[in-house]
XYZ file of N, CA and C in Angstrom:
744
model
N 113.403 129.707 118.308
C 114.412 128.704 117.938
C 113.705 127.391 117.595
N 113.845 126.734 116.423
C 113.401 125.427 116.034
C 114.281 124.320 116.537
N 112.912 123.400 117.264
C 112.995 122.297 118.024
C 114.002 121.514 117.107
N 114.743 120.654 117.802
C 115.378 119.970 116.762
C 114.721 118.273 116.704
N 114.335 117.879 115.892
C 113.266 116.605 115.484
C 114.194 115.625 116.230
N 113.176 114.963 117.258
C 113.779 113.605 117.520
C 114.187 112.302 116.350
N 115.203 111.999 116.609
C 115.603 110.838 115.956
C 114.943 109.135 116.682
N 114.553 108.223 115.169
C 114.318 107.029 116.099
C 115.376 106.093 116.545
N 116.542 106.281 115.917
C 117.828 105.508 116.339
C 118.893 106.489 116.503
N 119.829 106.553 117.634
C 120.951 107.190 117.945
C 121.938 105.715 118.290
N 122.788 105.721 117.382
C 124.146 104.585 117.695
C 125.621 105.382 118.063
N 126.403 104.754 118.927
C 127.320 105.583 119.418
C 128.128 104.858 120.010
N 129.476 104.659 119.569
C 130.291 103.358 119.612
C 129.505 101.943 119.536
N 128.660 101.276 118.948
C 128.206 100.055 119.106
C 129.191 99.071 118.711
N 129.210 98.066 119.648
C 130.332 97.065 119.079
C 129.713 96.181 119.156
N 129.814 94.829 118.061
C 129.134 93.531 118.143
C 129.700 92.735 117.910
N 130.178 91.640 118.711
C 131.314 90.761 118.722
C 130.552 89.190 118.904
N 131.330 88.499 118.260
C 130.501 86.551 118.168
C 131.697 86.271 118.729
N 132.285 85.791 119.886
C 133.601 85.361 120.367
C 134.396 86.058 119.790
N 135.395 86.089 119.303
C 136.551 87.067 118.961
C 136.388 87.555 117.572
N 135.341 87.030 116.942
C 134.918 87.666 115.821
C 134.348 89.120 116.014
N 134.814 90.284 115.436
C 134.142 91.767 115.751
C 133.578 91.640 114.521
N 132.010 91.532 114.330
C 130.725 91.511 113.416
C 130.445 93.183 112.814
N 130.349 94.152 113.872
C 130.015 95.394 113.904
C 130.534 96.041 114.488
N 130.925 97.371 113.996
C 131.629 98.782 115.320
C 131.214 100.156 113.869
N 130.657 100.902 114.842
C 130.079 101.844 114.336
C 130.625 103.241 115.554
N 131.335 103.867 115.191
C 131.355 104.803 116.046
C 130.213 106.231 116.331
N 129.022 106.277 115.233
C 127.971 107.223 115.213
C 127.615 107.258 113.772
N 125.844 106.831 114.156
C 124.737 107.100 113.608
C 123.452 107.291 113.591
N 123.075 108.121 113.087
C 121.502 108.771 113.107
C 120.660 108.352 112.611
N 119.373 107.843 112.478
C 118.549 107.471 111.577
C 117.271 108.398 112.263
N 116.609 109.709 111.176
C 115.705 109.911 111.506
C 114.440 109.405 111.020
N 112.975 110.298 111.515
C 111.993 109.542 111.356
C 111.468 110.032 110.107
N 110.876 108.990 108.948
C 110.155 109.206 108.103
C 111.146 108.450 106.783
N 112.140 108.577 107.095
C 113.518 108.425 105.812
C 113.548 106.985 105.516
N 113.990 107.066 104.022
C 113.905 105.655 103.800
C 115.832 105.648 103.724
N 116.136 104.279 104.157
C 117.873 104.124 104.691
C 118.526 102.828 103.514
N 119.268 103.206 103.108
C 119.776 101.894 102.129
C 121.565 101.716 103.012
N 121.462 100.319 103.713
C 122.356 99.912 103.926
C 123.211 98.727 102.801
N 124.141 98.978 102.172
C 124.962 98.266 100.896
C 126.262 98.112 101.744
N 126.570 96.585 101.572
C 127.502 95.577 101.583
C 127.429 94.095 101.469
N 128.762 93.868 100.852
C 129.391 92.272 100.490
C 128.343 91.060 101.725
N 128.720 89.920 101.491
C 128.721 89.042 102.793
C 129.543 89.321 103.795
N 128.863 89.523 105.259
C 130.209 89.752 106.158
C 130.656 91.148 106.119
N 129.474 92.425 105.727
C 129.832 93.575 106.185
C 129.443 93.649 107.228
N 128.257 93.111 107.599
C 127.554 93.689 109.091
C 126.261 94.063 108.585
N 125.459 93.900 108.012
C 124.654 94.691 107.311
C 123.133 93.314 108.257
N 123.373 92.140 108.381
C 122.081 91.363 108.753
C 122.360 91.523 110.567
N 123.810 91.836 110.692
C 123.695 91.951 112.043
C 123.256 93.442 112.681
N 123.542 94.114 111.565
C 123.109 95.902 112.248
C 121.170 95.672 112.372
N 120.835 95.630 111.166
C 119.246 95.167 111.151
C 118.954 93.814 112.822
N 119.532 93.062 113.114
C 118.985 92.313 114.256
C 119.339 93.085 115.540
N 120.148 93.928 115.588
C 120.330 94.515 116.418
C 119.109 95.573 117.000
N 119.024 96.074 115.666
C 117.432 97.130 115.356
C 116.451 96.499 115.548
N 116.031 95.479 115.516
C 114.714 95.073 115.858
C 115.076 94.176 117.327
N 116.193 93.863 117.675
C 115.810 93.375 118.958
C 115.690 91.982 119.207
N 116.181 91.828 118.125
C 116.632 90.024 117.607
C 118.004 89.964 118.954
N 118.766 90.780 118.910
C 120.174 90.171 119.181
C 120.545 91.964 120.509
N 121.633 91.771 120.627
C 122.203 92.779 121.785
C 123.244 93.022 121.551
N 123.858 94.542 121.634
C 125.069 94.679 121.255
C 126.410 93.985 122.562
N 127.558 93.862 122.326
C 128.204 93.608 123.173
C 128.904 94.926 124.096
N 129.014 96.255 123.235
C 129.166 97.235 123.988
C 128.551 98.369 123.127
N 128.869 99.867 123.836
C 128.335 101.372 123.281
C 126.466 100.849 123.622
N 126.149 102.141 122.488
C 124.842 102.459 122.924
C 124.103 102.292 121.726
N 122.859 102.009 122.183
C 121.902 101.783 120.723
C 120.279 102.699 121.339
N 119.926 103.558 120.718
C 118.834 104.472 121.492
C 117.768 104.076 120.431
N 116.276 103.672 121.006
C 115.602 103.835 120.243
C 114.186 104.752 121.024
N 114.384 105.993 120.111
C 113.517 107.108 120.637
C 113.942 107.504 121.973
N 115.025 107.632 122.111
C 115.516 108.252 122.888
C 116.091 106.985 124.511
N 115.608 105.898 124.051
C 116.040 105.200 125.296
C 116.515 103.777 124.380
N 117.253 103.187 125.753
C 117.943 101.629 125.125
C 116.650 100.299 125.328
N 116.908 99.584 124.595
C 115.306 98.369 124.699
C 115.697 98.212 126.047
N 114.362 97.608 126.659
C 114.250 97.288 128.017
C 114.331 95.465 127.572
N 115.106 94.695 128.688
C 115.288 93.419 128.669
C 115.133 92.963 129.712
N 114.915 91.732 129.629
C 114.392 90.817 130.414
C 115.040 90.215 131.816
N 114.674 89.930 132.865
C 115.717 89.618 133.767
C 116.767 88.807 133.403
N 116.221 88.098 132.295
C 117.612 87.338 131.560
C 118.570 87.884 130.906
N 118.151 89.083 131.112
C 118.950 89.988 129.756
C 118.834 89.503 128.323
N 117.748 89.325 127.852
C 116.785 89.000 126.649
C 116.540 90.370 126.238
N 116.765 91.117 125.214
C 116.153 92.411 124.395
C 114.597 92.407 124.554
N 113.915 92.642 125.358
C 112.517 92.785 124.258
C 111.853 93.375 123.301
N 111.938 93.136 122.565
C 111.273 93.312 120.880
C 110.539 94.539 121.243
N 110.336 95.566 120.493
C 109.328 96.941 119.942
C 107.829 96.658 119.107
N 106.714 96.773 119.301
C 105.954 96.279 118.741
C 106.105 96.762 117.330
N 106.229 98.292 117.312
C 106.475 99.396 116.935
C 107.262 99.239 115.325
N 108.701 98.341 115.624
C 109.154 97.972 115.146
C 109.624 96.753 114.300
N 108.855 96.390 112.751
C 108.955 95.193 112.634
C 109.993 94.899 111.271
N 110.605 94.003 111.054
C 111.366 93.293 110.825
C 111.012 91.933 109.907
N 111.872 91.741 108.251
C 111.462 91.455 107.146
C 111.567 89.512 107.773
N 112.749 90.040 108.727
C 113.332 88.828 109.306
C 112.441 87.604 110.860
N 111.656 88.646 111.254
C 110.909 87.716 112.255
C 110.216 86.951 111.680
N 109.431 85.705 110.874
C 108.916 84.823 110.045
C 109.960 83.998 111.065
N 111.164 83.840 110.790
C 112.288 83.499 110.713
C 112.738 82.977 112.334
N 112.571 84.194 113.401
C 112.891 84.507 114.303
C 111.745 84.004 115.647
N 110.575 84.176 114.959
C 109.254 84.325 116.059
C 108.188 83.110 115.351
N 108.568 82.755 114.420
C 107.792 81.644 113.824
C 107.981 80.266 113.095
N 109.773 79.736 113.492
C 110.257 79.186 112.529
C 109.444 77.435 112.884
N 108.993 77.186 113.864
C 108.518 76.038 113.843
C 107.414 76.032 113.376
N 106.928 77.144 113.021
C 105.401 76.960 112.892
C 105.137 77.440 111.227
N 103.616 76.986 110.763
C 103.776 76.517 109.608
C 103.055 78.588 109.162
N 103.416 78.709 108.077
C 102.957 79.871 107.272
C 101.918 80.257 108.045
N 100.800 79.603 108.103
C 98.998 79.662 108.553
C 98.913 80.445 110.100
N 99.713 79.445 110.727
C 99.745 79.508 112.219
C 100.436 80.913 112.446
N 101.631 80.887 111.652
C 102.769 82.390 112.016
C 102.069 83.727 111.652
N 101.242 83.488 110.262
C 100.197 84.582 110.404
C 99.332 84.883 111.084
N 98.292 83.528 111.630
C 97.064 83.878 112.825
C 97.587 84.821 113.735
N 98.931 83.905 114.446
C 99.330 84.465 115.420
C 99.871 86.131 115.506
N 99.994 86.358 114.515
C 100.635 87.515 114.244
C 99.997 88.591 113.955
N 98.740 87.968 112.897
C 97.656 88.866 112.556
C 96.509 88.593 112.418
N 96.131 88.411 113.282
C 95.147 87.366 113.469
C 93.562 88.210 112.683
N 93.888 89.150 112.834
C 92.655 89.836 111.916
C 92.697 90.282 110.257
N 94.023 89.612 110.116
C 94.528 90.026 108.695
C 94.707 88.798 107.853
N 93.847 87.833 108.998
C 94.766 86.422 108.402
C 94.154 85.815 106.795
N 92.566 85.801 107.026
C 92.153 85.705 105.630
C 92.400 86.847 104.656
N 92.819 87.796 104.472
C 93.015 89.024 103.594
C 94.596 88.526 102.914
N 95.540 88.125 104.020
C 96.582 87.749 103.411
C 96.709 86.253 102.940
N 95.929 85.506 103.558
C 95.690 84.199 102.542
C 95.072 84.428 100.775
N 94.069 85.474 101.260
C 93.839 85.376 100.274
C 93.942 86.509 98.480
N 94.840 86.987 99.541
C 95.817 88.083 98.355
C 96.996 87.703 97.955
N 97.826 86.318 98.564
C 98.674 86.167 98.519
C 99.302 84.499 98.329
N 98.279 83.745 98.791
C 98.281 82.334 98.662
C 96.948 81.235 98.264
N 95.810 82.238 97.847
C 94.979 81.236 97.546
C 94.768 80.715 96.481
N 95.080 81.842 95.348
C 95.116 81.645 93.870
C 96.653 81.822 93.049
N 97.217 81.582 93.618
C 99.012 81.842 93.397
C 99.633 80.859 92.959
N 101.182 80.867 92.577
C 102.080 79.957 92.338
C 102.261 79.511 94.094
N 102.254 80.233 95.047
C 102.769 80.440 96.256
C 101.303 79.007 97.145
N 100.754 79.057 96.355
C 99.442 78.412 97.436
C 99.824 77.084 98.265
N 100.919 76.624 97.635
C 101.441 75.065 98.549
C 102.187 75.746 99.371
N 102.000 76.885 99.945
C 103.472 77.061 101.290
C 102.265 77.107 102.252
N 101.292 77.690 101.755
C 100.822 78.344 103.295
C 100.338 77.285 104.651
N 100.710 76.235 104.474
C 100.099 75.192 105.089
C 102.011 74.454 105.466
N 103.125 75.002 104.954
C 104.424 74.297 105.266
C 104.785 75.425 106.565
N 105.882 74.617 107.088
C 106.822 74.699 108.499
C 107.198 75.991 108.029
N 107.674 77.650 108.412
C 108.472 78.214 108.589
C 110.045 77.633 107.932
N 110.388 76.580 108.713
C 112.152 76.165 108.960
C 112.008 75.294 107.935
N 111.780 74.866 106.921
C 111.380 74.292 105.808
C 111.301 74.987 104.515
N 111.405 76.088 104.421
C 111.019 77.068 103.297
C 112.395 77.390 103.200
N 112.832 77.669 101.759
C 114.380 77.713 101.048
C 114.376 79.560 101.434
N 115.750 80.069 100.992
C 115.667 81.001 101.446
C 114.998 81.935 100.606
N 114.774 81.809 99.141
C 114.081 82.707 98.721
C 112.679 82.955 99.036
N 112.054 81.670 98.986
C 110.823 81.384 99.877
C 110.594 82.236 101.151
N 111.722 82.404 101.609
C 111.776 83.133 103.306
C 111.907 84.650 103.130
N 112.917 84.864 101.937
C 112.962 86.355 101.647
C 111.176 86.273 101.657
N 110.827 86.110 100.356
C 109.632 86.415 99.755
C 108.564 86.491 100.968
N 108.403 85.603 101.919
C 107.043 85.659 102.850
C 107.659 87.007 103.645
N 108.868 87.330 104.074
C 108.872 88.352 105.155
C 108.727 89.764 104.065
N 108.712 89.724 103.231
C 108.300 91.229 102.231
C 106.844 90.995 102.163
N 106.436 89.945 101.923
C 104.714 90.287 101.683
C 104.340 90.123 103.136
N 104.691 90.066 104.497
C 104.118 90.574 105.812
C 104.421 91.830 106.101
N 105.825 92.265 105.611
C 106.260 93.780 105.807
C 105.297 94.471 105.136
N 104.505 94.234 103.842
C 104.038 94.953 103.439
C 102.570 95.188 103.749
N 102.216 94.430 104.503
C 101.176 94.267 105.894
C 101.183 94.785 106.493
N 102.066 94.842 107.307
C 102.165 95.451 108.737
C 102.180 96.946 108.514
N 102.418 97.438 110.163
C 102.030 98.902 109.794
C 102.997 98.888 111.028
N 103.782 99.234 111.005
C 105.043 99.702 112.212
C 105.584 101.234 112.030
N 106.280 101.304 112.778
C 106.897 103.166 112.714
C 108.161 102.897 111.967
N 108.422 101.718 112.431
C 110.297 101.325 111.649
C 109.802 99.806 110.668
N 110.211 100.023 109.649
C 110.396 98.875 108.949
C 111.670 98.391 108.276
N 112.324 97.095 108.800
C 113.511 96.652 108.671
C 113.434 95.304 107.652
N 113.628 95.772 106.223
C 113.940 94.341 105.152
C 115.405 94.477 105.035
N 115.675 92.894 104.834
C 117.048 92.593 105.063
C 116.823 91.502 103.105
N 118.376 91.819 102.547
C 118.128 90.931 101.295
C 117.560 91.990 100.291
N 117.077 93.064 100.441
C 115.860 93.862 99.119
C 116.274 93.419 98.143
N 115.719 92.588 97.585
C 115.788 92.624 96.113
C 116.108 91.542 95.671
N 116.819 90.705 96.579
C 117.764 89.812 96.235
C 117.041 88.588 95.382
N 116.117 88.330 95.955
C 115.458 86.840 95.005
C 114.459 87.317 94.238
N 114.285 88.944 93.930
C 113.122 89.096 92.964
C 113.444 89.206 91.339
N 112.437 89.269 90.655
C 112.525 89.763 89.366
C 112.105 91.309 88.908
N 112.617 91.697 87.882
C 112.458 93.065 87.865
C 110.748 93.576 88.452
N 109.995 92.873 87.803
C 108.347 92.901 87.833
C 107.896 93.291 89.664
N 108.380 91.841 90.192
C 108.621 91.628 91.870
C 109.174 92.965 92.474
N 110.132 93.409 91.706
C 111.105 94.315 92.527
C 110.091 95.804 92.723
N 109.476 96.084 91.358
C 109.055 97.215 91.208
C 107.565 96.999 92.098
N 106.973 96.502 91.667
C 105.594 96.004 93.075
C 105.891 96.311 94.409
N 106.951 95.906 95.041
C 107.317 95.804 95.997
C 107.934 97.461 96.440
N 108.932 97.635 95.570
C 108.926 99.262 95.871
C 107.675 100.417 95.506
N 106.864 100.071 94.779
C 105.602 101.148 95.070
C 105.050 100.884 96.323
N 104.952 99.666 96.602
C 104.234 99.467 98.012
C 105.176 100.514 99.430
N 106.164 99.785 99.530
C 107.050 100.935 100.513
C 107.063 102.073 100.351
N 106.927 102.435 99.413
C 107.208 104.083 98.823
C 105.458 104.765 99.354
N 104.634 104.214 99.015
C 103.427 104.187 99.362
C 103.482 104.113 101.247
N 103.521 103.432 101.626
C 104.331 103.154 103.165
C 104.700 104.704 103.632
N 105.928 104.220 102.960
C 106.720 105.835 103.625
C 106.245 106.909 103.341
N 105.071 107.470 102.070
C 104.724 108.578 102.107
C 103.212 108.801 102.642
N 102.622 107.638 102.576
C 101.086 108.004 103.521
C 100.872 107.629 104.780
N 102.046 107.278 105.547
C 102.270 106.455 106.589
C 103.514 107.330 107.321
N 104.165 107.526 106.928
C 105.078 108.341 107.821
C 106.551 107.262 107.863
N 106.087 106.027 107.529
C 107.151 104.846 108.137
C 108.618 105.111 107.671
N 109.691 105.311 108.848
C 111.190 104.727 108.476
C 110.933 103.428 107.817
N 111.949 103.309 107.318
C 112.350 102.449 106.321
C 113.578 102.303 106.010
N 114.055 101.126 106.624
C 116.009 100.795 106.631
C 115.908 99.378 105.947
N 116.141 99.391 104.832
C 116.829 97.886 104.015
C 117.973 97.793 103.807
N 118.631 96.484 103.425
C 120.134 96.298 103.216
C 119.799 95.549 102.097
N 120.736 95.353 101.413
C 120.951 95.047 99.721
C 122.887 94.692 99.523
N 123.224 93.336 98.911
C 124.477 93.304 98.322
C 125.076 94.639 97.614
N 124.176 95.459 96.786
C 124.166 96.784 96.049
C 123.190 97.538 96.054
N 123.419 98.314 95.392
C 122.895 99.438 95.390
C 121.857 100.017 93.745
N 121.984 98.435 93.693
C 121.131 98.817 92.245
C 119.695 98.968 91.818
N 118.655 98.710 93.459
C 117.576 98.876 93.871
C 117.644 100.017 94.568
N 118.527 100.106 95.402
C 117.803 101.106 96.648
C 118.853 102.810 96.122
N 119.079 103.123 95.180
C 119.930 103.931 95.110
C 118.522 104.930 94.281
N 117.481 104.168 93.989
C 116.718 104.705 93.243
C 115.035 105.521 94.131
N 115.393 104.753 95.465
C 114.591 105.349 96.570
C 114.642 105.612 97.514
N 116.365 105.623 97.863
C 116.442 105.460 99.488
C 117.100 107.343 99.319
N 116.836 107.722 100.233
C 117.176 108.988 100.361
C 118.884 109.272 101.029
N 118.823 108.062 101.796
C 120.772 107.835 102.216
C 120.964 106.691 102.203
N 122.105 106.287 101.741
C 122.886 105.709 101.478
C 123.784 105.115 102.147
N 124.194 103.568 102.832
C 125.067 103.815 104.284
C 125.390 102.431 103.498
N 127.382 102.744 103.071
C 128.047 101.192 102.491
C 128.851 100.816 104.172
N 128.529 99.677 103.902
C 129.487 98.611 105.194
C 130.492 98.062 104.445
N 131.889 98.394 105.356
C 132.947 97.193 105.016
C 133.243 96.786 106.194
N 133.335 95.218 106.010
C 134.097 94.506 107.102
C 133.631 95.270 108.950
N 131.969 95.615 108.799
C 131.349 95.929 110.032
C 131.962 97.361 110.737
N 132.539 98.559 109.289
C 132.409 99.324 109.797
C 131.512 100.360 108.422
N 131.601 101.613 108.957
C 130.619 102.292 107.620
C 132.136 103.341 106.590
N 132.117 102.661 105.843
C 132.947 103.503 104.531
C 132.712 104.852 104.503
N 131.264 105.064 103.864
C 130.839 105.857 103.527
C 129.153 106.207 103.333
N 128.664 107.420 103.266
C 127.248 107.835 103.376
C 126.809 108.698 102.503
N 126.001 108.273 101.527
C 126.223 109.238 100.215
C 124.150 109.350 100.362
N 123.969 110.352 99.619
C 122.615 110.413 99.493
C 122.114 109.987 97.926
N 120.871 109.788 98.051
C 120.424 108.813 97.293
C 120.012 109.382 96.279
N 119.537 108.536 95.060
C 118.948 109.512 93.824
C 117.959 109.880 93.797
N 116.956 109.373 94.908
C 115.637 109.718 95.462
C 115.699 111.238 96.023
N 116.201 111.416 97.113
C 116.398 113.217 97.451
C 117.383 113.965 96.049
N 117.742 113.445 95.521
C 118.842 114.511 94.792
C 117.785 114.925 93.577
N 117.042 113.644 93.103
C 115.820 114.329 92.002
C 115.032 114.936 92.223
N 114.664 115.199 93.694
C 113.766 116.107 95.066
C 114.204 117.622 94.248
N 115.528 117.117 95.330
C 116.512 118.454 95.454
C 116.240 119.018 94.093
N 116.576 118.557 92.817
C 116.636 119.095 91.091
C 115.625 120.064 90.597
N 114.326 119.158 91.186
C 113.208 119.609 90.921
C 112.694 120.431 91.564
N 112.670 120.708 92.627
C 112.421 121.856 93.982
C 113.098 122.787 92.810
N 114.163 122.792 92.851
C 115.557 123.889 92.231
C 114.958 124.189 91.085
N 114.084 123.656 89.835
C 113.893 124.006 88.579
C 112.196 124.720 88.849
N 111.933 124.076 90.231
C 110.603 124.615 90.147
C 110.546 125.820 90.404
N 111.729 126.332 91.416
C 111.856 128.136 92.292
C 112.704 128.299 91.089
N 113.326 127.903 90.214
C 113.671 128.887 89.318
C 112.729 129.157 88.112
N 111.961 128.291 87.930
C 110.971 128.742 86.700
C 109.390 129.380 87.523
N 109.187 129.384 88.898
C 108.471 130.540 89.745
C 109.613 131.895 89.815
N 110.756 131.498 89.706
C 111.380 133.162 90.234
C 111.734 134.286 88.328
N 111.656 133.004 87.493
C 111.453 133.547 86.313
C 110.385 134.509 85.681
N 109.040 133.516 85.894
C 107.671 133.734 85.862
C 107.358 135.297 86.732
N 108.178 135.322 88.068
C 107.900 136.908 89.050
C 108.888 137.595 88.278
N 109.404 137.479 87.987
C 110.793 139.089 86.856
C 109.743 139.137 85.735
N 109.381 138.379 84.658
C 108.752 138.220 83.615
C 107.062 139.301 83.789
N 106.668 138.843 85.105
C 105.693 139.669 85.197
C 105.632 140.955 85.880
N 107.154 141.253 86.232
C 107.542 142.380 87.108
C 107.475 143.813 85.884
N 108.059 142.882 85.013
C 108.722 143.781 83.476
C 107.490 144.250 82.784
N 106.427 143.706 82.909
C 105.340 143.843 82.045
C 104.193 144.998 82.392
């Protein structure tokens, strides 16, 4: 009998409430390991709060959130503590906002720090940030630095929030060979959220739309279905090729 593959997230009633505002309610979802996840919705689906939840930014108010089989361990304060494991397009943001570009990288990567200065800010349009505040940088600025650390890092889960949103076509496509690269020599999950679906419909293997912090619907992506096509044209032009030489 085949084992059945652990999952890295099991959700199961999660509810996420800001005072009487209900943000999120999910009654069940799976995210296994290796898959790349496209979460699509408006402002105010739930889509930046499901991602903080996942990395450990924030805490649900009720149900269950499993990662690898257990709930984050927190602090006597009841503080989440963060997954190393697991990183997030959004910590820049979260773990570094007083501190300037330079510092948020040392600290972070401290052995990566000249490689990403200097692939990324020494000879660039970008070269006047690396020396500014975190909490000072506009938001595209903020998109942009947490995609070029995501694409650094090396985690089991990788969580971008925004995909796409402040790039140009050029930006967009760079950025998805790199993940795609990620997820196939690396093994890495991979869960982004996007207003649409006009980036991630082209690599994400599922598909998960939010309305109003619950899930609509779950469609699979054009990434497995051109899988699926081609698998299918390949066993039929091998099962052609075996009759063809059966006859002969």
């Amino acid at each position: 009998m085949a084992k059945t593959k652990r999952l890295i997230f099991e959700i199961s009633k999660l509810h996420k409430k800001y005072g009487s505002y209900s943000a999120l309610k999910l009654k069940k979802l799976d995210i296994h390991p290796g898959t790349i996840y496209g979460v699509v919705g408006t402002i105010g689906s739930g889509k930046t709060t499901l991602l903080n939840l996942l990395a450990g930014f924030d805490k649900q108010s009720s149900g269950s959130l499993l990662y690898e089989g257990n709930e984050y361990e927190k602090s006597w304060l009841g503080k989440v503590k963060q997954k190393q494991s697991v990183f997030s397009s959004i910590d820049p943001q979260h773990n570094g906002s007083t501190k300037t570009i330079s510092n948020y990288v040392s600290a972070q990567f401290p052995k990566k720090k000249n490689m990403i200065e200097n692939r990324y800010f020494r000879n660039s349009s970008f070269k006047h940030l690396w020396s500014r505040r975190i909490d000072l940088l506009s938001a595209g600025e903020l998109n942009w630095l947490g995609m070029i650390i995501a694409c650094e890092c090396d985690p089991r889960v990788l969580l971008i929030d925004d995909y796409g949103m402040y790039f140009n076509s050029s930006m967009e496509k760079d950025f998805r060979a790199q993940l795609l690269k990620m997820n196939r020599s690396l093994g890495t999950t991979i869960i982004l959220t996007s207003p649409s679906d006009i980036y991630l419909k082209y690599f994400a293997s599922v598909l998960i739309f939010l309305d109003h912090g619950h899930i609509s619907k779950i469609r699979t992506g054009n990434s497995r279905a051109q899988k699926k096509e081609r698998n299918y044209k390949h066993n039929n032009l091998s099962n052609k090729k075996r009759k063809f030489k059966a006859r002969r």
